[in-house]
PDB file of C-alpha atoms in Angstrom:
ATOM      1  CA  ILE K  12      -1.310  -5.381  11.554  1.00 97.00           C
ATOM      2  CA  MET K  13      -3.990  -5.617   8.870  1.00 96.00           C
ATOM      3  CA  GLU K  14      -3.058  -6.784   5.381  1.00 95.00           C
ATOM      4  CA  ILE K  15      -5.379  -5.281   2.781  1.00 94.00           C
ATOM      5  CA  MET K  16      -5.765  -5.964  -0.934  1.00 91.00           C
ATOM      6  CA  GLY K  17      -3.775  -3.774  -3.296  1.00 90.00           C
ATOM      7  CA  ARG K  18      -0.800  -4.935  -5.367  1.00 89.00           C
ATOM      8  CA  HIS K  19       0.182  -1.666  -7.021  1.00 92.00           C
ATOM      9  CA  ALA K  20      -2.616   0.724  -5.974  1.00 94.00           C
ATOM     10  CA  GLY K  21      -3.307   1.551  -2.340  1.00 96.00           C
ATOM     11  CA  TRP K  22      -6.891   2.810  -2.442  1.00 96.00           C
ATOM     12  CA  LEU K  23      -8.274   0.073  -0.182  1.00 94.00           C
ATOM     13  CA  ALA K  24      -5.589   0.314   2.473  1.00 96.00           C
ATOM     14  CA  GLY K  25      -5.722   4.092   2.272  1.00 97.00           C
ATOM     15  CA  ALA K  26      -9.474   3.992   2.858  1.00 96.00           C
ATOM     16  CA  ALA K  27      -8.758   2.656   6.343  1.00 96.00           C
ATOM     17  CA  ALA K  28      -7.668   6.217   7.114  1.00 96.00           C
ATOM     18  CA  LEU K  29     -11.337   7.247   6.908  1.00 96.00           C
ATOM     19  CA  ALA K  30     -11.809   5.531  10.260  1.00 96.00           C
ATOM     20  CA  THR K  31      -8.695   7.270  11.575  1.00 95.00           C
ATOM     21  CA  ALA K  32     -10.069  10.646  10.522  1.00 93.00           C
ATOM     22  CA  TYR K  33     -13.132   9.917  12.653  1.00 92.00           C
ATOM     23  CA  GLY K  34     -11.161   8.659  15.652  1.00 90.00           C
ATOM     24  CA  ALA K  35     -11.096   4.862  15.388  1.00 91.00           C
ATOM     25  CA  GLY K  36      -8.711   3.736  12.641  1.00 94.00           C
ATOM     26  CA  PRO K  37      -5.102   2.670  12.112  1.00 97.00           C
ATOM     27  CA  ASP K  38      -2.219   4.758  13.396  1.00 97.00           C
ATOM     28  CA  LEU K  39      -0.084   3.926  10.375  1.00 98.00           C
ATOM     29  CA  VAL K  40      -0.975   3.247   6.735  1.00 98.00           C
ATOM     30  CA  TYR K  41       1.498   1.959   4.145  1.00 98.00           C
ATOM     31  CA  LEU K  42       0.716   2.042   0.430  1.00 98.00           C
ATOM     32  CA  PRO K  43       2.478   0.431  -2.568  1.00 97.00           C
ATOM     33  CA  GLU K  44       2.840   3.741  -4.419  1.00 97.00           C
ATOM     34  CA  VAL K  45       5.937   4.524  -2.336  1.00 97.00           C
ATOM     35  CA  ASP K  46       8.949   2.451  -1.228  1.00 96.00           C
ATOM     36  CA  PHE K  47       8.754   0.637   2.104  1.00 97.00           C
ATOM     37  CA  ASP K  48      11.570   0.938   4.644  1.00 96.00           C
ATOM     38  CA  MET K  49      11.527  -1.815   7.281  1.00 96.00           C
ATOM     39  CA  ASP K  50      13.734   0.077   9.735  1.00 96.00           C
ATOM     40  CA  LYS K  51      11.546   3.174   9.548  1.00 97.00           C
ATOM     41  CA  PHE K  52       8.427   1.014   9.871  1.00 97.00           C
ATOM     42  CA  LEU K  53       9.758  -0.553  13.062  1.00 97.00           C
ATOM     43  CA  ALA K  54      10.682   2.883  14.423  1.00 96.00           C
ATOM     44  CA  ASP K  55       7.181   4.204  13.634  1.00 96.00           C
ATOM     45  CA  VAL K  56       5.502   1.257  15.350  1.00 96.00           C
ATOM     46  CA  ASP K  57       7.801   1.389  18.381  1.00 95.00           C
ATOM     47  CA  ARG K  58       7.247   5.130  18.828  1.00 95.00           C
ATOM     48  CA  ILE K  59       3.467   4.904  18.705  1.00 96.00           C
ATOM     49  CA  TYR K  60       3.386   1.776  20.873  1.00 94.00           C
ATOM     50  CA  LYS K  61       5.382   3.550  23.556  1.00 93.00           C
ATOM     51  CA  GLU K  62       3.179   6.645  23.326  1.00 95.00           C
ATOM     52  CA  LYS K  63      -0.212   4.885  23.368  1.00 94.00           C
ATOM     53  CA  GLY K  64       0.373   1.373  24.617  1.00 93.00           C
ATOM     54  CA  ASN K  65      -1.001   0.011  21.357  1.00 94.00           C
ATOM     55  CA  CYS K  66      -0.566   0.501  17.626  1.00 96.00           C
ATOM     56  CA  MET K  67      -2.785  -0.402  14.681  1.00 97.00           C
ATOM     57  CA  VAL K  68      -1.301  -0.684  11.183  1.00 98.00           C
ATOM     58  CA  ALA K  69      -2.905  -1.030   7.742  1.00 97.00           C
ATOM     59  CA  VAL K  70      -0.669  -2.264   4.917  1.00 97.00           C
ATOM     60  CA  SER K  71      -1.323  -2.908   1.239  1.00 95.00           C
ATOM     61  CA  GLU K  72      -0.349  -6.437   0.216  1.00 93.00           C
ATOM     62  CA  GLY K  73       1.871  -4.956  -2.498  1.00 93.00           C
ATOM     63  CA  ILE K  74       4.214  -2.791  -0.414  1.00 95.00           C
ATOM     64  CA  HIS K  75       7.739  -3.142  -1.749  1.00 94.00           C
ATOM     65  CA  TYR K  76      11.317  -2.211  -0.995  1.00 95.00           C
ATOM     66  CA  ALA K  77      13.283   0.416  -2.931  1.00 95.00           C
ATOM     67  CA  ASP K  78      14.639  -2.256  -5.274  1.00 92.00           C
ATOM     68  CA  GLY K  79      11.087  -3.184  -6.311  1.00 91.00           C
ATOM     69  CA  THR K  80      10.863  -6.544  -4.543  1.00 90.00           C
ATOM     70  CA  PHE K  81       7.674  -7.190  -2.595  1.00 92.00           C
ATOM     71  CA  VAL K  82       8.004  -7.317   1.185  1.00 92.00           C
ATOM     72  CA  SER K  83       6.032 -10.536   1.058  1.00 83.00           C
ATOM     73  CA  GLU K  84       5.865 -12.746  -1.991  1.00 65.00           C
ATOM     74  CA  ALA K  85       4.657 -16.328  -1.767  1.00 46.00           C
ATOM     75  CA  LYS K  86       7.571 -18.723  -2.093  1.00 42.00           C
ATOM     76  CA  THR K  87       5.776 -20.751  -4.743  1.00 40.00           C
ATOM     77  CA  SER K  88       5.319 -20.683  -8.475  1.00 41.00           C
ATOM     78  CA  ALA K  89       1.662 -19.739  -8.061  1.00 49.00           C
ATOM     79  CA  THR K  90       0.377 -16.836 -10.114  1.00 54.00           C
ATOM     80  CA  ASP K  91      -2.923 -15.035 -10.422  1.00 57.00           C
ATOM     81  CA  GLY K  92      -5.044 -14.882 -13.563  1.00 55.00           C
ATOM     82  CA  PHE K  93      -2.761 -12.236 -15.073  1.00 55.00           C
ATOM     83  CA  GLY K  94       0.501 -14.114 -14.562  1.00 57.00           C
ATOM     84  CA  HIS K  95       1.541 -12.012 -11.538  1.00 59.00           C
ATOM     85  CA  ALA K  96       3.378 -13.653  -8.639  1.00 58.00           C
ATOM     86  CA  GLN K  97       0.937 -14.616  -5.887  1.00 54.00           C
ATOM     87  CA  LEU K  98       1.334 -12.458  -2.796  1.00 58.00           C
ATOM     88  CA  GLY K  99       0.494 -13.587   0.705  1.00 62.00           C
ATOM     89  CA  GLY K 100       1.550 -13.723   4.321  1.00 87.00           C
ATOM     90  CA  LEU K 101       2.531 -10.067   4.634  1.00 92.00           C
ATOM     91  CA  ALA K 102       0.672  -9.428   7.894  1.00 94.00           C
ATOM     92  CA  ALA K 103       2.117 -12.542   9.510  1.00 92.00           C
ATOM     93  CA  HIS K 104       5.617 -11.629   8.325  1.00 92.00           C
ATOM     94  CA  LEU K 105       5.451  -8.063   9.637  1.00 94.00           C
ATOM     95  CA  ALA K 106       3.898  -9.246  12.905  1.00 94.00           C
ATOM     96  CA  SER K 107       6.790 -11.664  13.375  1.00 93.00           C
ATOM     97  CA  VAL K 108       9.367  -8.945  12.698  1.00 93.00           C
ATOM     98  CA  VAL K 109       7.686  -6.458  15.059  1.00 95.00           C
ATOM     99  CA  LYS K 110       7.418  -9.053  17.822  1.00 94.00           C
ATOM    100  CA  GLU K 111      11.086 -10.001  17.422  1.00 93.00           C
ATOM    101  CA  LYS K 112      12.353  -6.417  17.382  1.00 92.00           C
ATOM    102  CA  THR K 113      10.069  -4.816  20.000  1.00 90.00           C
ATOM    103  CA  GLY K 114       8.858  -7.663  22.185  1.00 90.00           C
ATOM    104  CA  ALA K 115       5.289  -6.396  21.836  1.00 90.00           C
ATOM    105  CA  LYS K 116       2.321  -8.717  21.572  1.00 93.00           C
ATOM    106  CA  VAL K 117       1.399  -8.603  17.888  1.00 95.00           C
ATOM    107  CA  ARG K 118      -1.417 -10.020  15.783  1.00 95.00           C
ATOM    108  CA  GLY K 119      -1.413 -10.107  11.999  1.00 94.00           C
ATOM    109  CA  ILE K 120      -4.729 -10.215  10.136  1.00 94.00           C
ATOM    110  CA  GLU K 121      -5.181 -10.853   6.420  1.00 91.00           C
ATOM    111  CA  LEU K 122      -8.623  -9.569   5.383  1.00 86.00           C
ATOM    112  CA  SER K 123      -8.227 -11.117   1.914  1.00 80.00           C
ATOM    113  CA  LEU K 124     -11.439 -12.063   0.090  1.00 81.00           C
ATOM    114  CA  LEU K 125     -13.582 -11.100   3.081  1.00 80.00           C
ATOM    115  CA  GLN K 126     -13.312  -7.562   1.733  1.00 78.00           C
ATOM    116  CA  ARG K 127     -15.476  -8.664  -1.204  1.00 80.00           C
ATOM    117  CA  CYS K 128     -18.059 -10.547   0.830  1.00 81.00           C
ATOM    118  CA  GLY K 129     -19.921  -7.730   2.582  1.00 78.00           C
ATOM    119  CA  ALA K 130     -22.451  -6.636  -0.018  1.00 78.00           C
ATOM    120  CA  HIS K 131     -24.899  -5.868   2.796  1.00 78.00           C
ATOM    121  CA  LEU K 132     -22.410  -3.222   3.984  1.00 83.00           C
ATOM    122  CA  ALA K 133     -22.327  -1.422   0.634  1.00 89.00           C
ATOM    123  CA  SER K 134     -23.149   2.272   0.733  1.00 93.00           C
ATOM    124  CA  GLU K 135     -26.059   3.741  -1.190  1.00 95.00           C
ATOM    125  CA  THR K 136     -23.481   5.364  -3.464  1.00 96.00           C
ATOM    126  CA  ASP K 137     -21.956   1.924  -4.151  1.00 93.00           C
ATOM    127  CA  ILE K 138     -25.311   0.458  -5.094  1.00 93.00           C
ATOM    128  CA  GLU K 139     -26.420   3.383  -7.240  1.00 95.00           C
ATOM    129  CA  GLU K 140     -23.173   3.396  -9.203  1.00 96.00           C
ATOM    130  CA  SER K 141     -23.210  -0.393  -9.610  1.00 95.00           C
ATOM    131  CA  VAL K 142     -26.692  -0.252 -11.117  1.00 95.00           C
ATOM    132  CA  MET K 143     -25.722   2.731 -13.241  1.00 97.00           C
ATOM    133  CA  SER K 144     -22.654   0.967 -14.679  1.00 97.00           C
ATOM    134  CA  GLY K 145     -24.530  -2.288 -15.305  1.00 97.00           C
ATOM    135  CA  LYS K 146     -27.326  -0.432 -17.077  1.00 97.00           C
ATOM    136  CA  ALA K 147     -24.827   1.405 -19.273  1.00 97.00           C
ATOM    137  CA  ALA K 148     -23.031  -1.870 -20.095  1.00 97.00           C
ATOM    138  CA  VAL K 149     -26.218  -3.649 -21.178  1.00 96.00           C
ATOM    139  CA  GLU K 150     -27.563  -0.714 -23.181  1.00 96.00           C
ATOM    140  CA  ASN K 151     -24.310  -0.305 -25.094  1.00 96.00           C
ATOM    141  CA  ALA K 152     -23.907  -4.041 -25.673  1.00 95.00           C
ATOM    142  CA  VAL K 153     -27.442  -4.261 -27.075  1.00 95.00           C
ATOM    143  CA  ALA K 154     -26.592  -1.324 -29.319  1.00 96.00           C
ATOM    144  CA  GLY K 155     -23.687  -3.333 -30.742  1.00 96.00           C
ATOM    145  CA  ILE K 156     -20.895  -1.419 -29.046  1.00 95.00           C
ATOM    146  CA  THR K 157     -18.002  -3.645 -27.970  1.00 92.00           C
ATOM    147  CA  ASP K 158     -14.349  -3.518 -26.846  1.00 92.00           C
ATOM    148  CA  LYS K 159     -15.271  -0.941 -24.210  1.00 95.00           C
ATOM    149  CA  MET K 160     -15.351  -0.756 -20.421  1.00 95.00           C
ATOM    150  CA  VAL K 161     -17.794   1.317 -18.412  1.00 97.00           C
ATOM    151  CA  GLY K 162     -15.951   3.892 -16.346  1.00 95.00           C
ATOM    152  CA  PHE K 163     -17.002   6.714 -14.038  1.00 95.00           C
ATOM    153  CA  GLN K 164     -16.537  10.421 -14.569  1.00 95.00           C
ATOM    154  CA  CYS K 165     -16.941  12.086 -11.185  1.00 95.00           C
ATOM    155  CA  THR K 166     -16.753  15.668  -9.967  1.00 95.00           C
ATOM    156  CA  ARG K 167     -16.590  17.086  -6.449  1.00 93.00           C
ATOM    157  CA  ASP K 168     -17.115  20.774  -7.148  1.00 90.00           C
ATOM    158  CA  ASN K 169     -18.044  22.881  -4.126  1.00 88.00           C
ATOM    159  CA  GLY K 170     -18.310  19.775  -1.984  1.00 85.00           C
ATOM    160  CA  LYS K 171     -21.016  18.210  -4.170  1.00 93.00           C
ATOM    161  CA  TYR K 172     -20.313  14.742  -5.536  1.00 95.00           C
ATOM    162  CA  VAL K 173     -21.671  13.990  -9.019  1.00 96.00           C
ATOM    163  CA  CYS K 174     -20.964  10.806 -10.965  1.00 96.00           C
ATOM    164  CA  LYS K 175     -21.864   9.686 -14.485  1.00 96.00           C
ATOM    165  CA  THR K 176     -20.729   6.847 -16.717  1.00 97.00           C
ATOM    166  CA  GLU K 177     -18.383   6.975 -19.685  1.00 96.00           C
ATOM    167  CA  LEU K 178     -17.099   4.360 -22.121  1.00 96.00           C
ATOM    168  CA  LEU K 179     -13.361   3.682 -22.120  1.00 95.00           C
ATOM    169  CA  ASN K 180     -11.332   1.800 -24.709  1.00 94.00           C
ATOM    170  CA  LEU K 181     -10.160  -1.545 -23.360  1.00 92.00           C
ATOM    171  CA  THR K 182      -6.681  -0.873 -24.710  1.00 90.00           C
ATOM    172  CA  ASP K 183      -6.482   2.188 -22.453  1.00 90.00           C
ATOM    173  CA  VAL K 184      -7.369   0.386 -19.230  1.00 90.00           C
ATOM    174  CA  ALA K 185      -6.369  -3.283 -19.586  1.00 88.00           C
ATOM    175  CA  ASN K 186      -3.726  -4.392 -17.057  1.00 82.00           C
ATOM    176  CA  THR K 187      -3.180  -0.864 -15.728  1.00 85.00           C
ATOM    177  CA  GLU K 188      -3.998   0.739 -12.392  1.00 87.00           C
ATOM    178  CA  LYS K 189      -5.181   4.110 -11.231  1.00 91.00           C
ATOM    179  CA  LYS K 190      -2.763   4.816  -8.407  1.00 95.00           C
ATOM    180  CA  VAL K 191      -3.046   7.074  -5.384  1.00 97.00           C
ATOM    181  CA  PRO K 192      -1.408  10.440  -6.268  1.00 97.00           C
ATOM    182  CA  LEU K 193       1.915  10.768  -4.483  1.00 97.00           C
ATOM    183  CA  GLU K 194       0.954  14.191  -3.134  1.00 97.00           C
ATOM    184  CA  TRP K 195      -1.909  12.515  -1.262  1.00 98.00           C
ATOM    185  CA  ILE K 196       0.568  10.382   0.711  1.00 98.00           C
ATOM    186  CA  ASN K 197       2.274  12.066   3.663  1.00 97.00           C
ATOM    187  CA  LYS K 198       5.970  12.863   3.573  1.00 96.00           C
ATOM    188  CA  GLU K 199       6.708  10.139   6.125  1.00 96.00           C
ATOM    189  CA  HIS K 200       5.095   7.565   3.791  1.00 97.00           C
ATOM    190  CA  ASN K 201       3.050   6.158   6.687  1.00 97.00           C
ATOM    191  CA  GLY K 202      -0.328   7.798   6.119  1.00 97.00           C
ATOM    192  CA  VAL K 203      -2.474   9.862   3.775  1.00 97.00           C
ATOM    193  CA  GLU K 204      -3.232  13.558   3.494  1.00 97.00           C
ATOM    194  CA  GLN K 205      -6.621  15.294   3.686  1.00 96.00           C
ATOM    195  CA  PRO K 206      -7.154  15.377  -0.134  1.00 96.00           C
ATOM    196  CA  PHE K 207      -7.298  11.571  -0.068  1.00 97.00           C
ATOM    197  CA  ILE K 208      -9.994  11.663   2.619  1.00 96.00           C
ATOM    198  CA  ASP K 209     -11.944  14.289   0.665  1.00 94.00           C
ATOM    199  CA  TYR K 210     -11.761  12.129  -2.480  1.00 95.00           C
ATOM    200  CA  VAL K 211     -12.940   8.829  -1.000  1.00 96.00           C
ATOM    201  CA  LEU K 212     -15.421  10.040   1.640  1.00 95.00           C
ATOM    202  CA  PRO K 213     -18.310  10.578  -0.834  1.00 95.00           C
ATOM    203  CA  LEU K 214     -18.012   6.949  -1.941  1.00 95.00           C
ATOM    204  CA  ILE K 215     -19.229   5.583   1.400  1.00 94.00           C
ATOM    205  CA  GLN K 216     -22.189   7.916   1.787  1.00 95.00           C
ATOM    206  CA  GLY K 217     -25.779   6.744   2.095  1.00 94.00           C
ATOM    207  CA  GLU K 218     -27.437   4.081   4.226  1.00 90.00           C
ATOM    208  CA  PRO K 219     -29.449   1.792   1.926  1.00 88.00           C
ATOM    209  CA  ASN K 220     -32.564   0.102   3.238  1.00 87.00           C
ATOM    210  CA  LEU K 221     -31.679  -3.456   2.250  1.00 85.00           C
ATOM    211  CA  PRO K 222     -34.111  -6.342   2.800  1.00 86.00           C
ATOM    212  CA  LYS K 223     -33.175  -8.996   5.364  1.00 87.00           C
ATOM    213  CA  VAL K 224     -34.538 -12.367   6.385  1.00 89.00           C
ATOM    214  CA  ASP K 225     -34.047 -13.368  10.028  1.00 92.00           C
ATOM    215  CA  SER K 226     -31.419 -10.595  10.340  1.00 88.00           C
ATOM    216  CA  LEU K 227     -29.431 -12.047   7.423  1.00 85.00           C
ATOM    217  CA  PRO K 228     -29.100 -10.370   4.023  1.00 83.00           C
ATOM    218  CA  ARG K 229     -31.727 -11.608   1.573  1.00 85.00           C
ATOM    219  CA  PHE K 230     -29.599 -13.446  -0.940  1.00 82.00           C
ATOM    220  CA  ALA K 231     -30.626 -13.428  -4.583  1.00 81.00           C
ATOM    221  CA  LYS K 232     -31.001 -16.736  -6.387  1.00 87.00           C
ATOM    222  CA  LEU K 233     -30.684 -16.002 -10.069  1.00 89.00           C
ATOM    223  CA  LYS K 234     -31.498 -18.306 -12.953  1.00 91.00           C
ATOM    224  CA  LYS K 235     -29.258 -18.125 -15.994  1.00 91.00           C
ATOM    225  CA  VAL K 236     -31.221 -17.072 -19.054  1.00 90.00           C
ATOM    226  CA  LEU K 237     -29.400 -16.792 -22.369  1.00 88.00           C
ATOM    227  CA  ALA K 238     -29.915 -13.476 -24.142  1.00 78.00           C
ATOM    228  CA  LYS K 239     -31.362 -13.713 -27.620  1.00 76.00           C
TER     229      LYS K 239
END
């Protein structure tokens, strides 16, 4: 059971289905856009485990019950930088429940911040769009434009992915999420449909030729220089 970042939006956990589409990913994927049912989850896991002898599950950290409570919420007063309750321990909790109910050998894994630490695994699309957004941010800041965020306007017409930047008002994007469309989540609420795969697949395209030193990524050492 793999716990993946995503409090209210399940894009990261859903992206695990890319591996499934190509034969090596999770059997079940649970996103926070829909309510979580523990009994149905256990039935799903038990069914697949009996069919295959193993079962791999990807869950967003923010999956919640029908009453809105998170399946796993840290029993502390800790909050993140936005005042939200700190989540944690979901994978371990679900692993414990599955082991108790099915008797199967279960391992829970929380990927956590490791998901942000693999810059050397970034796709060429990732890198190109990062540079593009940074360039747009600097150019607009120098031009005196403020209170904006750089966003992406992307099209996928006729299977061709095209992306360009746009400026968005901070008041339109602050503390909000772009959620996975409900029609892209299967009716069983334990996986995603093909439109989701078609949407995210272009984002991982391209194999960049990144410099390495002794087989390790070449890390940048930047000096802070104040802009004048």
